[in-house]
Amino acid sequence: MKTEELIINPQGKTEEYFINMGPQHPATHGVLRLLLTLDGEIVRKVDADLGYIHRSIEKMTEFDTYRQIVHLTDRMDYLSAHMNNEAVCLAVEKGLQIEVSDRVKVIRTIMTELTRLSSHQLWWGVIGMDTGALTTFMYAFRDREMINDIFEETCGARLTMNYFVPGGLMWDIHPNFQKRVKDFIKHFKTKLPEYDTLLSDNVIFRKRTEGIGILSKEDAISFGVTGPGARASGVRCDLRKKHPYSAYDRVEFKEILGTKGDTFERYRVRILEMWESMHIIEQLIDNIPEGEILEKTKAVIKLPKGEFYQRVETARGEFGANIISDGKKSPYRMKFRSPGFSNLSVIDHLAKGWKVADLVAIMATFDFVIPDIDR
Amino acid sequence: MSYFGDIGKGIKTLLSGMKVTGKYFLNARKEIITQQYPENRDTLEMFERFRGEVVMPHDENNEHRCTGCQACEIACPNGSIEIVWDRKVDEETGKKKKYIVNHIYHLSMCTMCNLCIVACPTDAIKMAKKFENAVFDRTALTKVLNKPGSKLMDGVEE
């Protein structure tokens, strides 16, 4: 057969073909491999191939003590490190039946909200990059740097903090902490409207996101989507509101809900969540009560026989830590429910019929962190 | 009509975005946020709690505070700390006492989780601020923390 005959199809029909997106593709934000079945540029099927960054964290926990497990969860969803730590700490505290002091609860809440802000800032920078606007990344990192400094000063690290320990906190907050947080809130309140001017109101960005990848409320629930992705479809799934933990029951904030469930709605929910996070921090930062930083626990923590589950709201959705204990110093089995894994399952459903560039925009609004999916 | 309307809207949002970036472009000198890292090494000061690597402070008499209790070795989640210890007879009391021969620290395995520092009952080890740990040979990342010829500080008990 001649070459021209292969290229030019006389019937004008197109054939479906297969292409790999990833594992080294910048738009997949990590080592995620998507097997795309395409028709021209239109996505027919998306298969996710996982396992490129699997570190068997769940198995490793079976050989670690309860104190040591906490630092492993930093490395799952590294942008929500504090929330992951909190889930494990709360589950262990549930097993030990100890109640941390109000001071610890308030500091934990401020820290997790700062983490949520920094995670959303990074996401905002990256969604700009994915849709073709490089400026946003620089602007987001400028503001994120301030949060990283706060973490570095109080926790000692910028990304993998390991600041929460079962029973409380590793140290008390740094004397500069309150001042720095207030400075940041003041700074960021002037910068967040710029985010809207730069990206949210931009015509190109609107056309890339509005009406793309619509997720209905029913589908969001049946696929197990949580976090801002589900709230944009109108699912009330904010655990901070529904099952308050730490100090969330003593602060006022709105659960941001969307109606349309398209890509822009998911974007809008995250931007509005940043305002709410700042609002939560503002209520707590001046009212940190006095109290014990660390509850007394035994040198080697042993949980009683049984099952202990705690879920928290990370920047991406619901994160759960389930400990099955047989009374020894390590868990018999530990299972993590990560938000990214369930959110990834809906991509095939959403991207069908849209173009490859739209798939990138849809993925960006779910804000995948691949080590969180693989664990 | 909407074709030209779209063009007009596009130019308008483009300009409003350019206004933001233009503002920072013109005021670039007032608000410098980047650090000239390798050049500013002399003035670069890390935060006091920054976790760079584990060190064992020694005083001027070459004495440290490590009793060899191995609490850090047990607390470490990934086997970064190895303690080689022995017993010797204390001249004053006549009892056998534990002492460290080598406190070996594998920086290549360390995740800077700080659990060893918290576990230490005598504050013998602490986190240093050094963060430039790149070397050409990975064996250089295995360090002996106690200096040669050093001994336990007086009055430090397990």
Coordinates of C-alpha atoms in Angstrom, one line a residue:
Chain A
M1 CA 0.0 0.0 0.0
K2 CA 1.3 3.4 -0.9
T3 CA 2.0 6.0 1.8
E4 CA -0.7 8.4 0.5
E5 CA -3.3 5.8 0.8
L6 CA -2.5 5.2 4.4
I7 CA -2.8 8.9 5.3
I8 CA -5.8 9.9 3.2
N9 CA -8.8 7.9 4.1
P10 CA -11.2 8.0 1.1
Q11 CA -14.3 7.7 3.2
G12 CA -13.4 10.7 5.3
K13 CA -13.6 8.5 8.5
T14 CA -11.2 8.9 11.3
E15 CA -9.8 6.2 13.4
E16 CA -9.4 6.1 17.1
Y17 CA -5.9 6.0 18.3
F18 CA -4.1 5.6 21.6
I19 CA -1.6 7.9 23.2
N20 CA 0.3 8.1 26.5
M21 CA -0.1 11.2 28.6
G22 CA 2.6 11.0 31.2
P23 CA 4.2 9.7 33.4
Q24 CA 6.6 12.6 32.6
H25 CA 4.0 15.1 31.4
P26 CA 4.1 18.5 33.1
A27 CA 0.3 18.8 33.0
T28 CA -0.3 15.7 35.1
H29 CA 1.6 17.3 38.0
G30 CA 3.7 14.3 38.8
V31 CA 4.2 10.8 37.7
L32 CA 0.7 10.0 36.7
R33 CA 0.2 8.1 33.4
L34 CA -3.0 8.6 31.6
L35 CA -3.8 6.2 28.7
L36 CA -5.8 8.3 26.3
T37 CA -8.0 6.9 23.5
L38 CA -8.4 9.8 21.1
D39 CA -10.4 10.5 18.0
G40 CA -8.5 13.3 16.4
E41 CA -8.2 15.7 19.3
I42 CA -11.4 14.5 21.1
V43 CA -11.0 12.3 24.1
R44 CA -12.9 9.0 24.0
K45 CA -11.5 7.2 27.0
V46 CA -9.1 8.0 29.8
D47 CA -7.5 5.2 31.7
A48 CA -5.3 6.1 34.7
D49 CA -2.2 3.9 35.3
L50 CA -1.0 4.3 38.8
G51 CA 2.0 3.0 40.7
Y52 CA 4.8 5.1 39.5
I53 CA 5.4 6.7 42.9
H54 CA 4.1 3.9 45.1
R55 CA 6.1 3.7 48.3
S56 CA 3.9 1.3 50.3
I57 CA 3.3 3.7 53.1
E58 CA 0.3 1.7 54.4
K59 CA 2.6 -1.4 54.7
M60 CA 5.4 0.7 56.3
T61 CA 3.0 1.8 59.0
E62 CA 2.7 -1.8 60.2
F63 CA 6.3 -1.7 61.3
D64 CA 6.4 1.8 62.8
T65 CA 5.3 3.1 66.2
Y66 CA 2.3 5.5 66.3
R67 CA 4.7 8.4 66.7
Q68 CA 6.7 7.4 63.7
I69 CA 3.6 7.0 61.4
V70 CA 2.9 10.7 61.5
H71 CA 6.0 11.7 59.6
L72 CA 5.1 9.3 56.8
T73 CA 1.8 11.0 56.1
D74 CA 3.6 14.3 55.3
R75 CA 4.9 12.6 52.2
M76 CA 1.5 11.5 50.9
D77 CA -0.3 14.8 50.2
Y78 CA 2.6 17.0 50.7
L79 CA 0.6 20.2 50.1
S80 CA -1.8 19.3 52.9
A81 CA 0.9 17.9 55.2
H82 CA -0.7 19.4 58.4
M83 CA -4.1 17.9 57.7
N84 CA -2.7 14.5 57.0
N85 CA -0.7 14.6 60.3
E86 CA -3.8 15.8 62.1
A87 CA -5.9 12.9 60.9
V88 CA -3.4 10.3 62.2
C89 CA -3.0 12.3 65.5
L90 CA -6.7 12.5 66.1
A91 CA -7.2 8.8 65.3
V92 CA -4.5 7.9 67.8
E93 CA -5.9 10.3 70.4
K94 CA -9.3 8.7 69.9
G95 CA -7.7 5.3 70.7
L96 CA -6.0 6.6 73.7
Q97 CA -9.1 8.5 74.8
I98 CA -7.2 11.7 75.5
E99 CA -8.5 15.2 74.8
V100 CA -5.9 17.8 73.8
S101 CA -6.1 21.2 75.3
D102 CA -7.9 24.2 73.7
R103 CA -4.6 25.8 72.9
V104 CA -3.5 22.8 70.8
K105 CA -6.9 22.7 69.0
V106 CA -6.7 26.3 68.1
I107 CA -3.1 26.2 66.9
R108 CA -3.9 23.1 64.9
T109 CA -6.8 24.8 63.2
I110 CA -4.7 27.9 62.3
M111 CA -2.0 25.7 60.9
T112 CA -4.3 23.6 58.8
E113 CA -6.0 26.7 57.4
L114 CA -2.6 28.2 56.5
T115 CA -1.9 24.9 54.8
R116 CA -5.1 25.1 52.9
L117 CA -4.3 28.7 51.8
S118 CA -0.8 27.7 50.6
S119 CA -2.1 24.7 48.8
H120 CA -4.8 26.7 47.0
Q121 CA -2.2 29.4 46.2
L122 CA 0.0 26.8 44.5
W123 CA -3.1 25.4 42.7
W124 CA -4.0 28.8 41.4
G125 CA -0.5 29.3 40.0
V126 CA -0.6 25.9 38.4
I127 CA -4.0 26.2 36.8
G128 CA -2.8 29.4 35.2
M129 CA 0.2 27.5 33.8
D130 CA -2.0 24.6 32.6
T131 CA -4.2 27.0 30.7
G132 CA -1.3 29.0 29.3
A133 CA -0.7 31.9 31.6
L134 CA 2.7 31.7 33.2
T135 CA 2.5 34.9 35.2
T136 CA 0.2 33.4 37.8
F137 CA 2.8 30.9 39.0
M138 CA 5.2 33.7 40.0
Y139 CA 2.5 35.7 41.7
A140 CA 1.2 32.7 43.7
F141 CA 4.7 31.7 44.8
R142 CA 5.3 35.3 46.0
D143 CA 2.4 35.0 48.5
R144 CA 3.1 31.4 49.3
E145 CA 6.6 32.2 50.4
M146 CA 5.2 34.1 53.4
I147 CA 3.3 31.0 54.6
N148 CA 6.3 28.9 54.0
D149 CA 8.3 31.3 56.2
I150 CA 5.7 31.0 59.0
F151 CA 5.9 27.2 58.8
E152 CA 9.7 27.3 58.8
E153 CA 9.9 29.5 61.8
T154 CA 7.4 27.6 63.9
C155 CA 7.6 24.0 62.6
G156 CA 11.2 23.9 61.4
A157 CA 10.4 22.8 57.8
R158 CA 8.7 24.2 54.8
L159 CA 6.9 21.3 53.3
T160 CA 7.2 18.1 55.5
M161 CA 6.5 19.7 58.8
N162 CA 5.8 16.8 61.2
Y163 CA 4.6 19.4 63.7
F164 CA 1.5 17.6 65.1
V165 CA 2.3 14.6 67.4
P166 CA -0.2 12.3 69.0
G167 CA -1.2 14.2 72.2
G168 CA -0.5 17.7 71.0
L169 CA 2.3 19.6 69.2
M170 CA 6.0 19.2 68.9
W171 CA 6.7 22.7 70.2
D172 CA 4.9 25.7 71.2
I173 CA 4.4 28.4 68.5
H174 CA 7.3 30.8 67.9
P175 CA 6.9 34.2 69.5
N176 CA 6.8 35.8 66.1
F177 CA 4.0 33.5 64.9
Q178 CA 1.0 35.7 65.6
K179 CA 2.6 38.8 64.1
R180 CA 3.7 37.0 61.0
V181 CA 0.3 35.5 60.4
K182 CA -1.4 38.9 60.8
D183 CA 1.1 40.4 58.4
F184 CA 0.3 37.7 55.9
I185 CA -3.4 38.1 56.2
K186 CA -3.1 41.9 55.7
H187 CA -0.8 41.3 52.7
F188 CA -2.9 38.6 51.1
K189 CA -6.1 40.5 51.4
T190 CA -4.7 43.1 49.0
K191 CA -3.3 40.4 46.7
L192 CA -6.3 38.1 46.4
P193 CA -8.4 40.6 44.3
E194 CA -5.4 40.7 41.9
Y195 CA -5.8 37.0 41.4
D196 CA -9.3 37.7 40.1
T197 CA -8.2 40.5 37.8
L198 CA -5.4 38.5 36.4
L199 CA -7.1 35.2 35.8
S200 CA -10.7 34.9 36.9
D201 CA -11.9 37.8 34.7
N202 CA -9.7 37.0 31.8
V203 CA -11.7 36.2 28.6
I204 CA -9.3 33.4 27.4
F205 CA -9.4 31.7 30.8
R206 CA -13.2 32.0 31.0
K207 CA -13.6 30.4 27.5
R208 CA -11.2 27.6 28.5
T209 CA -13.1 26.8 31.7
E210 CA -16.8 27.8 31.5
G211 CA -19.1 25.0 30.6
I212 CA -16.3 22.4 30.4
G213 CA -16.4 19.1 32.2
I214 CA -19.8 19.4 33.9
L215 CA -20.1 17.2 36.9
S216 CA -23.6 16.6 38.2
K217 CA -24.4 16.3 41.9
E218 CA -25.5 12.7 41.5
D219 CA -22.3 11.7 39.7
A220 CA -20.2 13.6 42.3
I221 CA -21.7 11.5 45.0
S222 CA -21.6 8.2 43.2
F223 CA -18.0 8.6 42.2
G224 CA -17.0 9.5 45.7
V225 CA -15.7 13.0 44.8
T226 CA -15.0 15.2 47.8
G227 CA -13.6 18.6 48.4
P228 CA -14.0 21.7 46.3
G229 CA -14.6 19.5 43.2
A230 CA -17.8 18.1 44.8
R231 CA -18.9 21.4 46.5
A232 CA -18.9 23.1 43.1
S233 CA -21.6 20.6 42.1
G234 CA -23.6 21.5 45.1
V235 CA -22.7 18.5 47.4
R236 CA -22.5 19.6 51.0
C237 CA -19.4 17.6 52.0
D238 CA -17.3 20.0 54.0
L239 CA -16.3 17.9 57.0
R240 CA -15.3 21.1 58.9
K241 CA -18.9 22.0 58.9
K242 CA -20.6 18.5 59.1
H243 CA -18.3 16.8 61.5
P244 CA -16.3 19.5 63.2
Y245 CA -12.9 18.5 64.7
S246 CA -10.3 20.6 66.4
A247 CA -11.5 24.1 66.8
Y248 CA -13.8 24.3 63.8
D249 CA -16.9 24.2 66.0
R250 CA -16.0 27.5 67.5
V251 CA -15.5 29.6 64.4
E252 CA -17.9 31.0 61.9
F253 CA -17.4 30.3 58.2
K254 CA -19.4 29.6 55.1
E255 CA -19.4 26.3 53.3
I256 CA -18.8 27.5 49.7
L257 CA -21.2 25.7 47.4
G258 CA -21.5 26.0 43.6
T259 CA -24.4 25.1 41.4
K260 CA -23.1 24.5 37.8
G261 CA -20.3 22.0 38.5
D262 CA -18.2 23.0 35.5
T263 CA -14.5 23.7 35.5
F264 CA -14.9 27.4 36.3
E265 CA -17.3 26.7 39.2
R266 CA -14.6 24.5 40.8
Y267 CA -12.1 27.3 40.2
R268 CA -14.5 29.8 41.8
V269 CA -15.1 27.6 44.9
R270 CA -11.4 27.4 45.6
I271 CA -10.9 31.1 45.3
L272 CA -13.8 31.8 47.7
E273 CA -12.4 29.1 50.1
M274 CA -9.3 31.2 50.4
W275 CA -11.4 34.1 51.7
E276 CA -13.1 31.8 54.2
S277 CA -9.7 30.4 55.3
M278 CA -8.5 33.9 56.0
H279 CA -11.7 34.6 57.9
I280 CA -11.2 31.5 60.1
I281 CA -7.6 32.5 60.9
E282 CA -8.6 36.0 61.7
Q283 CA -11.1 34.8 64.3
L284 CA -8.6 32.6 66.0
I285 CA -5.2 34.3 65.8
D286 CA -5.9 36.8 68.6
N287 CA -7.6 34.3 70.8
I288 CA -5.1 31.5 71.3
P289 CA -6.0 30.2 74.8
E290 CA -3.3 29.2 77.3
G291 CA -2.9 25.6 78.0
E292 CA -0.7 22.5 77.8
I293 CA 1.1 21.9 74.5
L294 CA 1.6 18.2 74.9
E295 CA -0.6 15.8 76.9
K296 CA 1.3 13.2 78.8
T297 CA 1.4 9.9 77.0
K298 CA 3.5 6.8 77.6
A299 CA 6.9 6.6 76.0
V300 CA 5.7 3.9 73.7
I301 CA 2.1 4.4 72.7
K302 CA 0.0 1.2 72.6
L303 CA -3.6 1.5 71.4
P304 CA -6.3 -0.9 72.8
K305 CA -7.7 -3.5 70.5
G306 CA -10.1 -2.1 68.0
E307 CA -10.6 0.1 65.1
F308 CA -10.2 3.9 65.1
Y309 CA -11.1 6.2 62.2
Q310 CA -10.8 9.9 61.8
R311 CA -11.4 11.9 58.7
V312 CA -10.4 15.5 58.0
E313 CA -11.0 18.0 55.3
T314 CA -7.8 18.5 53.3
A315 CA -7.4 21.1 50.6
R316 CA -8.4 18.4 48.1
G317 CA -11.2 16.6 49.9
E318 CA -11.8 14.1 52.5
F319 CA -8.8 12.3 54.0
G320 CA -9.4 9.4 56.4
A321 CA -7.0 7.5 58.6
N322 CA -8.2 4.1 59.8
I323 CA -6.2 2.2 62.4
I324 CA -6.8 -1.4 63.2
S325 CA -5.0 -2.1 66.4
D326 CA -4.3 -5.5 68.0
G327 CA -2.9 -3.9 71.2
K328 CA 0.7 -3.8 70.1
K329 CA 2.9 -0.8 69.6
S330 CA 2.3 -0.8 65.8
P331 CA -1.0 -1.0 64.0
Y332 CA -2.1 -4.4 62.7
R333 CA -3.3 -2.6 59.5
M334 CA -3.6 1.0 58.6
K335 CA -5.7 2.3 55.7
F336 CA -5.7 5.8 54.3
R337 CA -8.6 7.1 52.4
S338 CA -7.0 9.7 50.1
P339 CA -9.1 12.3 48.3
G340 CA -7.0 12.3 45.1
F341 CA -7.7 8.6 44.4
S342 CA -11.5 9.0 44.3
N343 CA -11.3 12.3 42.5
L344 CA -9.2 10.7 39.8
S345 CA -11.9 8.1 39.1
V346 CA -14.3 10.8 37.8
I347 CA -11.8 12.1 35.1
D348 CA -12.8 9.5 32.5
H349 CA -16.5 10.4 33.0
L350 CA -15.8 14.2 32.8
A351 CA -13.3 14.3 29.9
K352 CA -15.3 12.1 27.5
G353 CA -16.1 14.1 24.4
W354 CA -13.9 17.1 25.3
K355 CA -10.6 18.0 23.7
V356 CA -7.2 17.1 25.1
A357 CA -6.6 20.7 26.2
D358 CA -9.9 20.6 28.1
L359 CA -8.8 17.4 29.9
V360 CA -5.8 19.4 31.2
A361 CA -8.1 22.1 32.5
I362 CA -10.4 19.6 34.1
M363 CA -7.5 17.9 35.8
A364 CA -6.1 21.2 37.0
T365 CA -9.3 22.0 38.8
F366 CA -9.2 18.8 40.8
D367 CA -5.7 19.6 41.9
F368 CA -4.1 16.2 41.9
V369 CA -1.1 15.4 44.0
I370 CA 0.2 12.1 42.7
P371 CA 1.9 10.8 45.9
D372 CA -1.5 11.2 47.5
I373 CA -3.1 9.0 44.9
D374 CA -0.4 6.3 45.0
R375 CA 0.7 6.4 48.6
Chain B
M1 CA -21.8 42.2 16.4
S2 CA -20.8 39.8 19.2
Y3 CA -17.6 39.0 17.2
F4 CA -16.4 42.6 17.6
G5 CA -17.9 42.7 21.1
D6 CA -15.7 39.7 22.0
I7 CA -12.6 41.4 20.6
G8 CA -13.4 44.5 22.7
K9 CA -14.0 42.4 25.8
G10 CA -10.8 40.5 25.2
I11 CA -8.7 43.6 24.9
K12 CA -10.3 45.1 28.0
T13 CA -9.5 42.1 30.2
L14 CA -6.0 41.9 28.7
L15 CA -5.4 45.5 29.6
S16 CA -6.7 45.1 33.1
G17 CA -4.4 42.1 33.6
M18 CA -1.5 44.1 32.1
K19 CA -2.2 46.9 34.6
V20 CA -1.4 44.5 37.4
T21 CA 1.7 43.2 35.9
G22 CA 2.7 46.7 34.7
K23 CA 2.4 48.0 38.3
Y24 CA 4.9 45.4 39.5
F25 CA 7.1 46.0 36.6
L26 CA 7.4 49.7 37.3
N27 CA 7.8 49.2 41.1
A28 CA 10.1 46.2 40.8
R29 CA 12.8 47.9 42.9
K30 CA 10.6 48.7 45.8
E31 CA 9.3 45.2 46.4
I32 CA 12.1 42.7 45.8
I33 CA 11.0 39.3 47.0
T34 CA 13.7 37.0 45.4
Q35 CA 16.9 36.1 47.2
Q36 CA 20.2 35.9 45.3
Y37 CA 20.9 32.6 46.9
P38 CA 24.4 31.4 46.2
E39 CA 25.7 35.0 46.3
N40 CA 24.1 35.8 49.7
R41 CA 25.5 32.8 51.5
D42 CA 27.4 35.0 54.0
T43 CA 24.3 36.9 55.1
L44 CA 21.8 34.1 54.8
E45 CA 20.4 33.2 58.2
M46 CA 18.1 30.3 58.5
F47 CA 15.3 30.2 61.2
E48 CA 16.4 29.0 64.6
R49 CA 14.2 25.9 64.5
F50 CA 15.2 24.9 60.9
R51 CA 16.0 21.2 60.6
G52 CA 19.0 20.7 58.5
E53 CA 21.0 17.8 60.0
V54 CA 21.6 16.2 63.4
V55 CA 24.7 17.3 65.2
M56 CA 26.1 16.6 68.7
P57 CA 27.3 19.8 70.4
H58 CA 30.7 19.5 72.2
D59 CA 32.0 22.0 74.8
E60 CA 35.5 23.4 74.9
N61 CA 36.8 20.4 76.9
N62 CA 35.7 18.1 74.1
E63 CA 32.8 16.7 76.2
H64 CA 29.4 15.8 75.0
R65 CA 26.1 15.0 76.8
C66 CA 25.4 11.6 75.2
T67 CA 25.1 8.7 77.7
G68 CA 24.5 6.0 75.1
C69 CA 20.9 5.3 76.2
Q70 CA 19.8 4.6 72.5
A71 CA 16.5 6.5 72.9
C72 CA 17.2 8.3 69.6
E73 CA 18.0 5.0 67.8
I74 CA 14.7 3.6 68.9
A75 CA 12.8 6.7 68.1
C76 CA 14.2 7.0 64.5
P77 CA 11.7 5.7 62.0
N78 CA 14.2 4.8 59.3
G79 CA 17.4 3.6 60.9
S80 CA 19.4 6.8 60.4
I81 CA 21.0 6.5 63.8
E82 CA 23.3 3.7 64.9
I83 CA 25.0 3.7 68.3
V84 CA 28.1 1.6 69.0
W85 CA 28.5 1.4 72.8
D86 CA 30.5 -0.4 75.4
R87 CA 30.8 -0.5 79.2
K88 CA 33.8 0.5 81.3
V89 CA 34.4 0.6 85.0
D90 CA 33.9 3.9 86.6
E91 CA 37.0 4.7 88.8
E92 CA 35.0 6.5 91.5
T93 CA 32.1 4.2 92.1
G94 CA 33.6 1.0 90.8
K95 CA 30.5 0.2 88.8
K96 CA 30.3 -0.6 85.1
K97 CA 29.0 2.4 83.1
K98 CA 27.8 2.6 79.6
Y99 CA 29.5 4.9 77.1
I100 CA 29.4 5.5 73.4
V101 CA 32.1 4.5 71.1
N102 CA 30.6 5.9 68.0
H103 CA 27.3 7.7 67.4
I104 CA 26.8 7.0 63.7
Y105 CA 24.4 9.2 61.8
H106 CA 23.3 8.3 58.2
L107 CA 22.3 11.7 56.7
S108 CA 21.3 9.9 53.5
M109 CA 18.5 8.1 55.2
C110 CA 17.3 10.9 57.5
T111 CA 13.9 12.6 56.9
M112 CA 14.4 15.4 59.4
C113 CA 11.4 14.3 61.4
N114 CA 12.9 15.6 64.6
L115 CA 11.8 12.5 66.6
C116 CA 15.3 11.8 67.9
I117 CA 15.7 15.3 69.2
V118 CA 12.5 15.0 71.1
A119 CA 13.3 11.6 72.4
C120 CA 16.8 12.5 73.8
P121 CA 16.6 12.7 77.6
T122 CA 19.9 14.6 78.0
D123 CA 19.7 17.1 75.1
A124 CA 22.8 15.6 73.6
I125 CA 21.8 16.0 70.0
K126 CA 20.2 18.9 68.2
M127 CA 19.3 20.0 64.7
A128 CA 21.7 22.3 62.9
K129 CA 20.9 24.9 60.3
K130 CA 23.2 23.6 57.6
F131 CA 21.2 22.6 54.5
E132 CA 23.8 22.3 51.7
N133 CA 24.3 18.6 52.0
A134 CA 25.3 17.7 48.4
V135 CA 28.4 15.6 48.2
F136 CA 30.1 13.6 45.4
D137 CA 30.2 10.3 47.2
R138 CA 27.4 9.0 49.3
T139 CA 29.7 7.5 51.9
A140 CA 30.5 11.1 53.0
L141 CA 26.9 11.3 54.2
T142 CA 27.6 8.7 57.0
K143 CA 28.9 10.7 59.9
V144 CA 30.2 10.0 63.3
L145 CA 28.7 12.6 65.5
N146 CA 31.0 12.3 68.6
K147 CA 34.4 13.8 68.1
P148 CA 37.4 11.6 68.5
G149 CA 38.6 11.4 72.1
S150 CA 35.5 13.1 73.4
K151 CA 33.9 11.9 76.7
L152 CA 30.7 12.3 78.6
M153 CA 30.2 15.6 80.4
D154 CA 30.3 15.4 84.2
G155 CA 26.9 15.3 85.9
V156 CA 24.9 14.0 83.0
E157 CA 23.0 11.0 84.1
E158 CA 20.6 8.7 82.2

